[in-house]
Amino acid sequence: IEQVGNISAVYEISFVTEDPMKSAQLANALAEEYLNTSVIGKRRSLELSQGWLAERTSELQRNLTELNIELENQMLAAPFSAEEVNTIKVESLIKERQLRDTTLDLQRAEEALRLALEGVDEAETETQIDDAAQVALIDEQTRARDSLKADIEAQEAALSSLHDALARQARHNAEVSRIENDIAVSEAIYRDFITQLSRRTQQERYLDADARV
């Protein structure tokens, strides 16, 4: 058996016996066996490849079904609708503005109370009536300050609740995006595997040896 050329895929088989017919039959039988073995090897490799692709494609199909179910469940479990999220955002802006205004009011009230207390400390001679009026004024300003502090606590609690709601929605949206991305990636791989499987099926019709004898 000799290769025809240095880089050729053509081989020459010669057989020498006393019977030329027998020599030809032996040479042809050897060539046929070699070609059949080559084709069988390629077919076996192709079948293994097809089997792996088919198994992986089925697995991807199951995975896509599970991901779509997960996405549907996640959408149903959304904390808020799009309209509700917009409402929460608007309410948050309003609450933030109210909190800023109330904080400024508290600063002014505390300043007024401080001045009133300083006025009492600096007074050297006051009538009993003036003392009573000053005390009443201080009490009123103290109540106003305390009321503003209570308002701020309530506004901060309401704003914190709104922020928590938006954070929950953000976590939900992130999970939905993750699932949608997983679906997109799996679908791309699935389509690629289907294409490869189709090509392997077509290749099976045209299997031949990689050499000419």
mmCIF file of C-alpha atoms in Angstrom:
data_model
loop_
_atom_site.group_PDB
_atom_site.id
_atom_site.type_symbol
_atom_site.label_atom_id
_atom_site.label_comp_id
_atom_site.label_asym_id
_atom_site.label_seq_id
_atom_site.Cartn_x
_atom_site.Cartn_y
_atom_site.Cartn_z
ATOM 1 C CA ILE A 1 0.000 0.000 0.000
ATOM 2 C CA GLU A 2 1.534 3.308 -1.090
ATOM 3 C CA GLN A 3 0.346 6.913 -0.847
ATOM 4 C CA VAL A 4 0.205 8.662 -4.181
ATOM 5 C CA GLY A 5 2.112 11.901 -3.581
ATOM 6 C CA ASN A 6 3.259 13.406 -0.273
ATOM 7 C CA ILE A 7 0.027 15.156 0.686
ATOM 8 C CA SER A 8 -2.482 13.180 -1.346
ATOM 9 C CA ALA A 9 -5.503 11.312 0.032
ATOM 10 C CA VAL A 10 -5.132 8.742 -2.752
ATOM 11 C CA TYR A 11 -3.566 5.348 -2.030
ATOM 12 C CA GLU A 12 -2.428 2.614 -4.381
ATOM 13 C CA ILE A 13 -2.915 -1.009 -3.321
ATOM 14 C CA SER A 14 -1.073 -3.743 -5.178
ATOM 15 C CA PHE A 15 -1.132 -7.476 -4.568
ATOM 16 C CA VAL A 16 1.213 -9.979 -6.227
ATOM 17 C CA THR A 17 0.268 -13.649 -6.493
ATOM 18 C CA GLU A 18 0.586 -16.344 -9.146
ATOM 19 C CA ASP A 19 -3.066 -15.695 -10.101
ATOM 20 C CA PRO A 20 -3.694 -12.155 -11.465
ATOM 21 C CA MET A 21 -7.436 -12.524 -10.843
ATOM 22 C CA LYS A 22 -6.833 -13.466 -7.233
ATOM 23 C CA SER A 23 -4.429 -10.544 -6.813
ATOM 24 C CA ALA A 24 -7.036 -8.159 -8.137
ATOM 25 C CA GLN A 25 -9.717 -9.636 -5.853
ATOM 26 C CA LEU A 26 -7.488 -9.352 -2.783
ATOM 27 C CA ALA A 27 -6.499 -5.788 -3.591
ATOM 28 C CA ASN A 28 -10.113 -4.792 -4.213
ATOM 29 C CA ALA A 29 -11.282 -6.545 -1.027
ATOM 30 C CA LEU A 30 -8.644 -4.733 1.032
ATOM 31 C CA ALA A 31 -9.549 -1.387 -0.526
ATOM 32 C CA GLU A 32 -13.251 -1.996 0.045
ATOM 33 C CA GLU A 33 -12.653 -2.969 3.676
ATOM 34 C CA TYR A 34 -10.563 0.127 4.254
ATOM 35 C CA LEU A 35 -13.191 2.412 2.732
ATOM 36 C CA ASN A 36 -16.022 0.709 4.623
ATOM 37 C CA THR A 37 -14.107 0.996 7.900
ATOM 38 C CA SER A 38 -13.503 4.686 7.251
ATOM 39 C CA VAL A 39 -17.178 5.320 6.525
ATOM 40 C CA ILE A 40 -18.284 3.291 9.562
ATOM 41 C CA GLY A 41 -15.936 5.307 11.768
ATOM 42 C CA LYS A 42 -17.283 8.568 10.434
ATOM 43 C CA ARG A 43 -20.869 7.343 10.831
ATOM 44 C CA ARG A 44 -20.222 6.294 14.417
ATOM 45 C CA SER A 45 -18.670 9.679 15.189
ATOM 46 C CA LEU A 46 -21.609 11.407 13.529
ATOM 47 C CA GLU A 47 -24.110 9.316 15.491
ATOM 48 C CA LEU A 48 -22.376 10.176 18.755
ATOM 49 C CA SER A 49 -22.447 13.842 17.818
ATOM 50 C CA GLN A 50 -26.119 13.622 16.842
ATOM 51 C CA GLY A 51 -26.949 11.814 20.075
ATOM 52 C CA TRP A 52 -25.229 14.445 22.189
ATOM 53 C CA LEU A 53 -26.883 17.278 20.277
ATOM 54 C CA ALA A 54 -30.308 15.633 20.523
ATOM 55 C CA GLU A 55 -29.897 15.076 24.262
ATOM 56 C CA ARG A 56 -28.658 18.593 24.855
ATOM 57 C CA THR A 57 -31.438 20.048 22.690
ATOM 58 C CA SER A 58 -34.064 18.174 24.697
ATOM 59 C CA GLU A 59 -32.459 19.410 27.909
ATOM 60 C CA LEU A 60 -32.498 22.996 26.634
ATOM 61 C CA GLN A 61 -36.140 22.613 25.645
ATOM 62 C CA ARG A 62 -37.024 21.453 29.161
ATOM 63 C CA ASN A 63 -34.970 24.285 30.612
ATOM 64 C CA LEU A 64 -36.779 26.827 28.435
ATOM 65 C CA THR A 65 -40.142 25.479 29.562
ATOM 66 C CA GLU A 66 -39.095 25.782 33.208
ATOM 67 C CA LEU A 67 -37.733 29.292 32.676
ATOM 68 C CA ASN A 68 -40.938 30.455 31.000
ATOM 69 C CA ILE A 69 -42.996 29.037 33.863
ATOM 70 C CA GLU A 70 -40.673 30.756 36.351
ATOM 71 C CA LEU A 71 -41.029 34.029 34.446
ATOM 72 C CA GLU A 72 -44.808 33.751 34.407
ATOM 73 C CA ASN A 73 -44.900 33.057 38.155
ATOM 74 C CA GLN A 74 -42.518 35.929 38.803
ATOM 75 C CA MET A 75 -44.691 38.309 36.801
ATOM 76 C CA LEU A 76 -47.763 37.205 38.754
ATOM 77 C CA ALA A 77 -45.879 37.750 42.015
ATOM 78 C CA ALA A 78 -45.018 41.366 41.202
ATOM 79 C CA PRO A 79 -45.403 43.521 44.342
ATOM 80 C CA PHE A 80 -46.978 46.361 42.399
ATOM 81 C CA SER A 81 -48.334 47.149 38.966
ATOM 82 C CA ALA A 82 -46.653 49.744 36.749
ATOM 83 C CA GLU A 83 -49.348 52.283 37.675
ATOM 84 C CA GLU A 84 -48.849 51.608 41.380
ATOM 85 C CA VAL A 85 -45.090 52.043 41.044
ATOM 86 C CA ASN A 86 -45.591 55.423 39.397
ATOM 87 C CA THR A 87 -47.965 56.421 42.198
ATOM 88 C CA ILE A 88 -45.421 55.358 44.837
ATOM 89 C CA LYS A 89 -42.709 57.396 43.103
ATOM 90 C CA VAL A 90 -44.924 60.483 43.043
ATOM 91 C CA GLU A 91 -45.866 59.979 46.702
ATOM 92 C CA SER A 92 -42.187 59.645 47.586
ATOM 93 C CA LEU A 93 -41.390 62.968 45.921
ATOM 94 C CA ILE A 94 -44.274 64.636 47.762
ATOM 95 C CA LYS A 95 -43.199 63.147 51.093
ATOM 96 C CA GLU A 96 -39.589 64.222 50.540
ATOM 97 C CA ARG A 97 -40.742 67.779 49.820
ATOM 98 C CA GLN A 98 -42.992 67.784 52.896
ATOM 99 C CA LEU A 99 -40.158 66.461 55.037
ATOM 100 C CA ARG A 100 -37.832 69.223 53.849
ATOM 101 C CA ASP A 101 -40.473 71.872 54.578
ATOM 102 C CA THR A 102 -41.271 70.458 58.014
ATOM 103 C CA THR A 103 -37.561 70.278 58.867
ATOM 104 C CA LEU A 104 -37.216 73.964 58.010
ATOM 105 C CA ASP A 105 -40.283 74.741 60.158
ATOM 106 C CA LEU A 106 -38.707 72.815 63.030
ATOM 107 C CA GLN A 107 -35.471 74.783 62.698
ATOM 108 C CA ARG A 108 -37.425 78.053 62.839
ATOM 109 C CA ALA A 109 -39.461 76.852 65.821
ATOM 110 C CA GLU A 110 -36.341 75.812 67.722
ATOM 111 C CA GLU A 111 -34.758 79.184 66.989
ATOM 112 C CA ALA A 112 -37.860 81.007 68.232
ATOM 113 C CA LEU A 113 -37.909 78.902 71.403
ATOM 114 C CA ARG A 114 -34.216 79.559 71.979
ATOM 115 C CA LEU A 115 -34.748 83.318 71.693
ATOM 116 C CA ALA A 116 -37.720 83.134 74.048
ATOM 117 C CA LEU A 117 -35.683 81.260 76.655
ATOM 118 C CA GLU A 118 -32.803 83.713 76.294
ATOM 119 C CA GLY A 119 -35.267 86.572 76.823
ATOM 120 C CA VAL A 120 -36.351 85.073 80.152
ATOM 121 C CA ASP A 121 -32.762 84.604 81.296
ATOM 122 C CA GLU A 122 -31.776 88.178 80.395
ATOM 123 C CA ALA A 123 -34.809 89.858 82.020
ATOM 124 C CA GLU A 124 -33.901 91.391 85.403
ATOM 125 C CA THR A 125 -37.221 92.920 86.471
ATOM 126 C CA GLU A 126 -40.489 91.652 85.042
ATOM 127 C CA THR A 127 -44.030 91.997 86.329
ATOM 128 C CA GLN A 128 -45.939 88.896 87.334
ATOM 129 C CA ILE A 129 -48.203 89.332 84.285
ATOM 130 C CA ASP A 130 -45.205 89.541 81.927
ATOM 131 C CA ASP A 131 -43.735 86.427 83.519
ATOM 132 C CA ALA A 132 -46.953 84.508 82.990
ATOM 133 C CA ALA A 133 -47.213 85.664 79.370
ATOM 134 C CA GLN A 134 -43.608 84.711 78.706
ATOM 135 C CA VAL A 135 -44.099 81.273 80.243
ATOM 136 C CA ALA A 136 -47.259 80.761 78.195
ATOM 137 C CA LEU A 137 -45.379 81.778 75.050
ATOM 138 C CA ILE A 138 -42.563 79.347 75.810
ATOM 139 C CA ASP A 139 -45.067 76.548 76.456
ATOM 140 C CA GLU A 140 -46.785 77.258 73.151
ATOM 141 C CA GLN A 141 -43.508 77.297 71.244
ATOM 142 C CA THR A 142 -42.418 74.089 72.979
ATOM 143 C CA ARG A 143 -45.640 72.350 71.966
ATOM 144 C CA ALA A 144 -45.209 73.613 68.393
ATOM 145 C CA ARG A 145 -41.657 72.281 68.296
ATOM 146 C CA ASP A 146 -42.681 68.901 69.711
ATOM 147 C CA SER A 147 -45.558 68.685 67.241
ATOM 148 C CA LEU A 148 -43.164 69.343 64.357
ATOM 149 C CA LYS A 149 -40.802 66.656 65.661
ATOM 150 C CA ALA A 150 -43.690 64.188 65.751
ATOM 151 C CA ASP A 151 -44.665 65.191 62.206
ATOM 152 C CA ILE A 152 -41.095 64.610 61.021
ATOM 153 C CA GLU A 153 -40.997 61.147 62.623
ATOM 154 C CA ALA A 154 -44.292 60.241 60.931
ATOM 155 C CA GLN A 155 -43.118 61.594 57.576
ATOM 156 C CA GLU A 156 -39.799 59.757 57.837
ATOM 157 C CA ALA A 157 -41.636 56.506 58.632
ATOM 158 C CA ALA A 158 -43.992 57.003 55.666
ATOM 159 C CA LEU A 159 -41.088 57.849 53.360
ATOM 160 C CA SER A 160 -39.129 54.811 54.566
ATOM 161 C CA SER A 161 -42.131 52.606 53.820
ATOM 162 C CA LEU A 162 -42.375 54.033 50.292
ATOM 163 C CA HIS A 163 -38.643 53.496 49.718
ATOM 164 C CA ASP A 164 -38.957 49.904 50.941
ATOM 165 C CA ALA A 165 -41.789 49.343 48.465
ATOM 166 C CA LEU A 166 -39.676 50.698 45.606
ATOM 167 C CA ALA A 167 -36.731 48.539 46.712
ATOM 168 C CA ARG A 168 -38.940 45.426 46.675
ATOM 169 C CA GLN A 169 -40.137 46.312 43.187
ATOM 170 C CA ALA A 170 -36.528 46.890 42.067
ATOM 171 C CA ARG A 171 -35.494 43.451 43.353
ATOM 172 C CA HIS A 172 -38.457 41.904 41.545
ATOM 173 C CA ASN A 173 -37.570 43.714 38.305
ATOM 174 C CA ALA A 174 -33.964 42.538 38.587
ATOM 175 C CA GLU A 175 -35.120 38.938 38.991
ATOM 176 C CA VAL A 176 -37.431 39.258 35.981
ATOM 177 C CA SER A 177 -34.546 40.672 33.917
ATOM 178 C CA ARG A 178 -32.329 37.785 34.974
ATOM 179 C CA ILE A 179 -34.908 35.202 33.919
ATOM 180 C CA GLU A 180 -35.549 36.980 30.607
ATOM 181 C CA ASN A 181 -31.794 37.052 29.927
ATOM 182 C CA ASP A 182 -31.515 33.336 30.741
ATOM 183 C CA ILE A 183 -34.380 32.645 28.332
ATOM 184 C CA ALA A 184 -32.736 34.694 25.560
ATOM 185 C CA VAL A 185 -29.405 32.886 26.003
ATOM 186 C CA SER A 186 -31.050 29.446 26.146
ATOM 187 C CA GLU A 187 -33.127 30.188 23.045
ATOM 188 C CA ALA A 188 -30.013 31.267 21.112
ATOM 189 C CA ILE A 189 -28.181 28.062 22.100
ATOM 190 C CA TYR A 190 -31.277 25.993 21.323
ATOM 191 C CA ARG A 191 -31.567 27.451 17.809
ATOM 192 C CA ASP A 192 -27.865 26.858 17.203
ATOM 193 C CA PHE A 193 -28.129 23.228 18.325
ATOM 194 C CA ILE A 194 -31.183 22.651 16.145
ATOM 195 C CA THR A 195 -29.232 24.018 13.167
ATOM 196 C CA GLN A 196 -26.257 21.787 13.948
ATOM 197 C CA LEU A 197 -28.503 18.752 14.368
ATOM 198 C CA SER A 198 -30.104 19.441 10.994
ATOM 199 C CA ARG A 199 -26.682 19.711 9.369
ATOM 200 C CA ARG A 200 -25.557 16.437 10.948
ATOM 201 C CA THR A 201 -28.655 14.735 9.551
ATOM 202 C CA GLN A 202 -27.887 16.030 6.074
ATOM 203 C CA GLN A 203 -24.238 14.998 6.346
ATOM 204 C CA GLU A 204 -25.273 11.415 7.020
ATOM 205 C CA ARG A 205 -26.549 11.116 3.441
ATOM 206 C CA TYR A 206 -23.179 11.998 1.957
ATOM 207 C CA LEU A 207 -20.741 10.064 4.102
ATOM 208 C CA ASP A 208 -17.717 8.729 2.246
ATOM 209 C CA ALA A 209 -14.134 7.794 2.996
ATOM 210 C CA ASP A 210 -11.472 10.443 3.309
ATOM 211 C CA ALA A 211 -9.290 8.658 0.751
ATOM 212 C CA ARG A 212 -9.376 7.321 -2.800
ATOM 213 C CA VAL A 213 -7.952 3.877 -3.491
#
